[in-house]
Coordinates of C-alpha atoms in Angstrom, one line a residue:
Chain A
X24 CA -35.8 12.9 -7.1
X25 CA -35.9 14.8 -3.8
X26 CA -33.6 17.8 -2.9
X27 CA -30.0 16.4 -2.5
X28 CA -28.8 16.5 1.0
X29 CA -25.7 18.2 1.9
X30 CA -23.5 18.0 4.8
X31 CA -21.3 20.9 5.9
X32 CA -18.1 19.4 7.8
X33 CA -16.2 21.6 10.3
X34 CA -12.9 20.5 11.6
X35 CA -12.3 22.4 14.8
X36 CA -9.3 22.1 17.0
X37 CA -9.2 24.7 20.0
X38 CA -11.6 26.8 18.2
X39 CA -13.7 27.9 21.3
X40 CA -13.4 31.5 20.6
X41 CA -14.9 31.3 17.1
X42 CA -16.7 28.0 16.6
X43 CA -20.2 29.4 17.9
X44 CA -19.9 32.3 15.7
X45 CA -19.2 29.9 12.6
X46 CA -22.0 27.6 13.3
X47 CA -24.4 30.6 13.8
X48 CA -23.5 32.1 10.4
X49 CA -23.5 28.8 8.6
X50 CA -27.2 27.9 10.1
X51 CA -28.2 31.4 9.0
X52 CA -26.7 31.4 5.3
X53 CA -27.0 27.6 4.1
X54 CA -29.7 25.0 5.0
X55 CA -27.4 22.1 5.1
X56 CA -26.8 19.7 8.0
X57 CA -23.7 20.6 10.1
X58 CA -21.1 18.2 11.4
X59 CA -18.4 19.4 13.7
X60 CA -15.4 17.2 14.2
X61 CA -13.7 18.0 17.3
X62 CA -10.1 17.2 16.8
X63 CA -9.3 16.3 20.6
X64 CA -9.4 20.0 21.5
X65 CA -8.3 20.8 24.9
X66 CA -10.5 24.0 25.2
X67 CA -14.5 24.6 25.6
X68 CA -14.7 24.0 21.7
X69 CA -17.1 20.8 22.6
X70 CA -19.2 22.7 25.1
X71 CA -19.8 25.7 22.6
X72 CA -20.8 23.1 20.1
X73 CA -23.2 21.1 22.2
X74 CA -24.8 24.5 23.1
X75 CA -25.5 25.4 19.6
X76 CA -27.2 21.8 19.0
X77 CA -25.1 20.6 16.0
X78 CA -24.1 17.2 15.9
X79 CA -20.4 16.5 16.9
X80 CA -17.8 13.9 16.7
X81 CA -15.1 14.2 19.2
X82 CA -11.8 12.5 18.4
X83 CA -10.3 10.8 21.3
X84 CA -6.7 11.9 20.0
X85 CA -5.5 14.5 17.6
X86 CA -5.5 13.3 14.0
X87 CA -4.8 16.5 12.3
X88 CA -7.0 18.1 9.5
X89 CA -6.7 15.0 7.2
X90 CA -7.8 12.5 9.9
X91 CA -10.3 14.7 11.1
X92 CA -12.1 15.7 7.8
X93 CA -11.7 11.9 6.9
X94 CA -13.9 11.3 10.0
X95 CA -16.3 13.7 8.4
X96 CA -16.5 12.0 5.1
X97 CA -17.0 8.5 6.8
X98 CA -19.9 10.0 8.6
X99 CA -21.3 11.6 5.6
X100 CA -21.0 8.0 3.8
X101 CA -22.6 6.4 6.7
X102 CA -25.5 8.8 6.7
X103 CA -25.8 8.6 2.8
X104 CA -25.4 12.3 2.0
X105 CA -25.3 13.2 -1.4
X106 CA -22.5 16.0 -0.8
X107 CA -20.0 17.2 1.5
X108 CA -18.5 20.6 2.1
X109 CA -15.5 21.2 4.2
X110 CA -15.2 24.3 6.1
X111 CA -12.5 25.4 8.7
X112 CA -13.7 25.9 12.2
X113 CA -11.8 29.5 12.5
X114 CA -14.0 31.6 10.4
X115 CA -12.1 32.0 7.5
X116 CA -14.3 30.8 5.2
X117 CA -17.6 32.8 4.1
X118 CA -20.5 30.4 4.2
X119 CA -22.1 32.7 1.6
X120 CA -19.9 31.1 -1.0
X121 CA -20.9 27.5 -0.1
X122 CA -23.7 28.1 -2.9
X123 CA -21.1 28.8 -5.6
X124 CA -18.8 25.7 -4.2
X125 CA -22.0 23.2 -4.5
X126 CA -23.5 24.6 -7.8
X127 CA -21.0 22.6 -10.1
X128 CA -21.6 19.6 -8.2
X129 CA -25.3 19.9 -8.5
X130 CA -25.2 20.4 -12.0
X131 CA -22.6 17.3 -12.3
X132 CA -20.0 19.4 -13.9
X133 CA -17.4 18.3 -11.3
X134 CA -16.5 15.9 -8.4
X135 CA -14.6 18.3 -6.4
X136 CA -14.9 22.0 -6.2
X137 CA -12.2 24.1 -4.4
X138 CA -12.8 27.6 -3.3
X139 CA -9.7 29.7 -4.7
X140 CA -8.6 32.9 -3.2
X141 CA -6.4 33.5 -6.3
X142 CA -8.9 33.3 -9.3
X143 CA -10.0 36.9 -8.3
X144 CA -8.6 39.8 -6.2
X145 CA -9.6 40.8 -2.8
X146 CA -9.8 39.4 0.6
X147 CA -7.3 37.7 2.8
X148 CA -4.7 36.1 0.5
X149 CA -2.1 35.2 3.1
X150 CA 1.4 36.3 3.4
X151 CA 3.9 36.8 0.7
X152 CA 5.8 33.6 1.5
X153 CA 3.1 31.5 1.8
X154 CA 1.7 32.8 -1.6
X155 CA 5.1 31.8 -2.9
X156 CA 4.9 28.4 -1.5
X157 CA 1.4 28.2 -3.2
X158 CA 2.6 29.2 -6.4
X159 CA 5.4 26.6 -6.5
X160 CA 2.8 23.9 -5.5
X161 CA 0.9 25.0 -8.4
X162 CA 3.8 24.7 -10.9
X163 CA 4.6 21.3 -9.6
X164 CA 1.1 20.1 -9.6
X165 CA 0.7 21.1 -13.2
X166 CA 4.0 19.3 -14.0
X167 CA 2.6 16.3 -12.5
X168 CA -1.1 16.3 -13.8
X169 CA -1.3 18.8 -16.4
X170 CA -3.7 20.7 -14.5
X171 CA -3.6 24.1 -12.9
X172 CA -4.9 24.2 -9.4
X173 CA -4.5 28.0 -8.4
X174 CA -5.2 27.2 -4.5
X175 CA -4.2 23.6 -3.6
X176 CA -3.9 24.4 0.1
X177 CA -7.5 25.9 0.2
X178 CA -9.6 23.9 3.0
X179 CA -12.7 25.3 1.4
X180 CA -14.3 22.6 -0.7
X181 CA -17.2 20.6 -1.8
X182 CA -17.4 17.1 -2.8
X183 CA -19.9 14.6 -4.4
X184 CA -20.8 11.4 -2.8
X185 CA -18.4 9.6 -5.2
X186 CA -15.5 11.7 -4.2
X187 CA -16.5 11.6 -0.4
X188 CA -16.8 7.6 -0.5
X189 CA -13.3 7.8 -2.3
X190 CA -11.7 10.0 0.6
X191 CA -13.4 8.2 3.3
X192 CA -11.3 5.4 2.5
X193 CA -7.7 6.8 1.6
X194 CA -6.5 10.2 2.8
X195 CA -3.2 11.2 4.2
X196 CA -2.8 12.0 7.7
X197 CA -1.3 15.1 7.9
X198 CA -2.1 18.0 5.8
X199 CA -3.9 16.2 2.9
X200 CA -4.9 18.9 0.6
X201 CA -2.1 19.0 -2.3
X202 CA -1.4 15.5 -2.6
X203 CA -5.3 14.6 -2.3
X204 CA -5.8 16.5 -5.4
X205 CA -3.2 14.8 -7.4
X206 CA -4.5 11.5 -6.2
X207 CA -8.1 12.3 -7.2
X208 CA -6.9 13.9 -10.6
X209 CA -5.2 10.4 -11.6
X210 CA -8.4 8.5 -10.5
X211 CA -10.4 10.6 -13.0
X212 CA -12.3 12.8 -10.7
X213 CA -13.0 16.3 -12.2
X214 CA -11.8 19.0 -10.2
X215 CA -12.9 22.4 -10.6
X216 CA -12.0 25.8 -8.9
X217 CA -14.5 28.8 -8.1
X218 CA -13.1 32.0 -6.7
X219 CA -13.8 32.6 -3.2
X220 CA -12.9 35.8 -0.8
X221 CA -11.5 34.6 2.4
X222 CA -11.3 36.4 5.6
X223 CA -8.3 36.5 7.9
X224 CA -8.9 34.2 10.9
X225 CA -10.9 35.6 13.7
X226 CA -8.5 34.0 16.3
X227 CA -6.1 31.3 16.7
X228 CA -3.0 30.7 14.4
X229 CA -2.6 28.8 11.0
X230 CA -2.4 25.4 11.3
X231 CA 0.9 25.9 9.2
X232 CA 3.5 28.5 10.8
X233 CA 7.2 29.2 11.1
X234 CA 9.4 26.2 10.8
X235 CA 6.2 24.2 10.3
X236 CA 5.7 25.7 6.8
X237 CA 9.1 24.7 5.8
X238 CA 8.4 20.9 7.0
X239 CA 5.0 21.3 5.3
X240 CA 6.3 22.3 1.9
X241 CA 9.0 19.5 2.3
X242 CA 6.1 17.0 3.1
X243 CA 3.7 18.2 0.8
X244 CA 6.2 18.2 -2.4
X245 CA 7.6 14.7 -1.5
X246 CA 4.0 13.5 -1.1
X247 CA 2.7 15.1 -4.5
X248 CA 5.6 13.5 -6.4
X249 CA 5.1 9.9 -4.6
X250 CA 1.3 10.1 -5.4
X251 CA 2.2 11.0 -9.0
X252 CA 4.2 7.9 -9.2
X253 CA 1.9 5.6 -7.4
X254 CA -0.5 3.2 -9.4
X255 CA -4.0 4.3 -9.2
X256 CA -4.8 0.9 -8.1
X257 CA -3.0 1.1 -4.7
Chain B
X27 CA 43.4 -7.9 16.5
X28 CA 41.3 -10.7 18.2
X29 CA 40.1 -8.2 21.0
X30 CA 37.2 -7.0 18.4
X31 CA 35.9 -10.7 18.0
X32 CA 36.0 -11.1 21.8
X33 CA 34.0 -7.8 22.2
X34 CA 31.5 -8.5 19.6
X35 CA 31.0 -12.3 20.7
X36 CA 30.2 -11.1 24.2
X37 CA 28.3 -8.1 22.8
X38 CA 26.1 -10.3 20.9
X39 CA 25.7 -13.0 23.3
X40 CA 24.5 -10.3 25.8
X41 CA 22.0 -8.9 23.2
X42 CA 20.7 -12.3 22.6
X43 CA 20.1 -12.9 26.4
X44 CA 18.6 -9.6 26.8
X45 CA 16.1 -10.0 23.8
X46 CA 15.3 -13.4 25.2
X47 CA 14.8 -12.1 28.6
X48 CA 12.2 -9.3 27.3
X49 CA 10.4 -11.8 25.2
X50 CA 9.9 -14.1 28.2
X51 CA 8.7 -11.3 30.2
X52 CA 6.5 -10.5 27.4
X53 CA 7.8 -6.8 26.9
X54 CA 8.6 -7.7 23.2
X55 CA 6.4 -9.6 21.1
X56 CA 7.8 -12.7 19.7
X57 CA 7.0 -11.3 16.2
X58 CA 9.7 -8.5 16.9
X59 CA 12.0 -10.5 18.7
X60 CA 12.7 -12.6 15.5
X61 CA 14.5 -10.0 13.8
X62 CA 16.5 -9.0 16.6
X63 CA 17.6 -12.9 17.2
X64 CA 18.6 -13.4 13.8
X65 CA 20.7 -10.4 13.8
X66 CA 22.3 -11.4 17.2
X67 CA 22.8 -15.0 16.0
X68 CA 24.5 -13.5 12.7
X69 CA 26.9 -11.3 14.5
X70 CA 27.9 -14.2 17.3
X71 CA 28.7 -16.7 14.4
X72 CA 30.8 -14.3 12.6
X73 CA 32.5 -13.5 15.8
X74 CA 33.2 -16.8 16.7
X75 CA 34.4 -18.5 13.5
X76 CA 37.1 -16.2 12.2
X77 CA 37.5 -18.4 9.2
X78 CA 33.9 -17.7 8.0
X79 CA 34.6 -13.9 8.4
X80 CA 37.8 -14.0 6.7
X81 CA 36.1 -16.0 3.8
X82 CA 33.2 -13.5 3.4
X83 CA 35.7 -10.4 3.8
X84 CA 37.9 -11.7 1.1
X85 CA 34.7 -12.4 -1.1
X86 CA 33.4 -8.8 -0.6
X87 CA 36.9 -7.3 -1.3
X88 CA 37.4 -6.0 2.4
X89 CA 41.2 -6.3 3.4
X90 CA 40.7 -5.9 7.1
X91 CA 38.1 -8.7 8.1
X92 CA 37.0 -7.3 11.4
X93 CA 35.6 -4.2 9.7
X94 CA 33.2 -6.5 8.0
X95 CA 31.5 -6.9 11.5
X96 CA 31.1 -3.2 11.6
X97 CA 29.6 -3.0 8.2
X98 CA 27.1 -6.0 8.9
X99 CA 26.3 -4.2 12.2
X100 CA 25.5 -0.9 10.6
X101 CA 23.7 -2.6 7.7
X102 CA 21.5 -5.0 10.0
X103 CA 20.8 -1.9 12.1
X104 CA 19.5 0.1 9.4
X105 CA 17.3 -3.0 8.1
X106 CA 16.0 -3.1 11.8
X107 CA 15.3 0.6 11.4
X108 CA 13.3 0.3 8.3
X109 CA 11.3 -2.5 9.7
X110 CA 10.3 -0.4 12.7
X111 CA 9.2 2.3 10.5
X112 CA 7.0 -0.1 8.4
X113 CA 5.3 -1.3 11.7
X114 CA 4.9 2.4 13.1
X115 CA 3.4 3.4 9.8
X116 CA 1.0 0.7 10.1
X117 CA 0.4 1.5 13.6
X118 CA -0.3 5.1 13.0
X119 CA -2.8 4.0 10.3
X120 CA -4.7 1.5 12.5
X121 CA -4.4 4.3 15.4
X122 CA -6.1 6.8 12.9
X123 CA -8.7 4.3 11.9
X124 CA -9.8 3.6 15.6
X125 CA -9.7 7.2 16.6
X126 CA -12.2 7.7 14.0
X127 CA -14.4 4.9 14.8
X128 CA -14.4 5.7 18.4
X129 CA -15.8 9.4 17.5
X130 CA -18.2 8.1 15.2
X131 CA -19.5 5.2 17.6
X132 CA -19.8 7.8 20.5
X133 CA -21.9 10.1 18.1
X134 CA -24.2 7.3 17.2
X135 CA -24.4 6.6 20.9
X136 CA -25.5 9.8 21.7
X137 CA -28.2 10.1 19.1
X138 CA -29.3 6.7 20.4
X139 CA -29.8 7.7 23.8
X140 CA -31.4 10.8 22.9
X141 CA -34.0 9.1 20.8
X142 CA -34.8 6.8 23.9
X143 CA -35.4 9.7 26.3
X144 CA -38.0 11.6 24.4
X145 CA -38.1 14.7 26.9
X146 CA -34.7 15.6 25.8
X147 CA -35.0 15.0 22.1
X148 CA -33.5 17.8 20.2
X149 CA -33.1 18.1 16.5
X150 CA -29.6 16.3 16.3
X151 CA -28.2 14.4 13.5
X152 CA -29.9 12.8 10.8
X153 CA -32.0 9.8 11.4
X154 CA -32.1 10.8 15.1

């Protein structure tokens, strides 16, 4: 069998300041193909990506992280990649960890690998409030599925082709991460976490901030509970 | 006491006329006009036929019959609201799918165009 082909999916919304550097660093540290999903940016994100020569899918309307990353999954299915890695466009995720994320998939020990900030100390671990929220989601997730995921909001992940095919068809629109984990655990996908150290973002603000974080928490909790009660065949 | 019946009869008649006019001008799709028409007709029937309203009110244990009109309107309004949420969710989903499809197709088109003009051929996506 030939070497597995990997696709790194970067979702970028108004990341003109960072996207060029993120792509350069990725090219340097990882041999995988790169795809940028430009989520209807209104700045020069698209120009920066085109200058780097990396393929880009520009969405005509803003779909949010879930819808944008799902576009990447569909691209990955269409082009028959063996695995996909999801990376943020703001430079928070250090590409040197991609190897760690991908290894369990290549060894067929997991279908989804999540890079977790909380398995090992160090690096940027976000604010106190947000950590409390993540801790709460962790407890809820454990109640609903019996498995502990320490960093369910981490957007630094790797998926094998089976998981990609599943997510290409069903994926929530807004902030997909915590519900998607429950949906996948219920369908028998193996989810593993590996420790990563994240950097604080180089520019821009978190996709979740202020009042939005209350909305996010409310939405995610409801979505997680609904997902837990949903039949796996829906 | 009968004022409320006149008001609600006129109100539902106006509603029906507005809905029919909007439908004729294709501002509302027939599909969505149906639920409005059914609601208007129902309220109109209850406003015109007091006896029917009294009967239903008695069956429901409501002492003041006209308040049944209000309960009915609120309930039907909620049904409409839920119906619209369902429609809206469906639209959101299809909208998302369309946007994704447009993005992917544009990318594929670019790759095709690039492979047809070899002087510009850059190492783009896979299979390009």
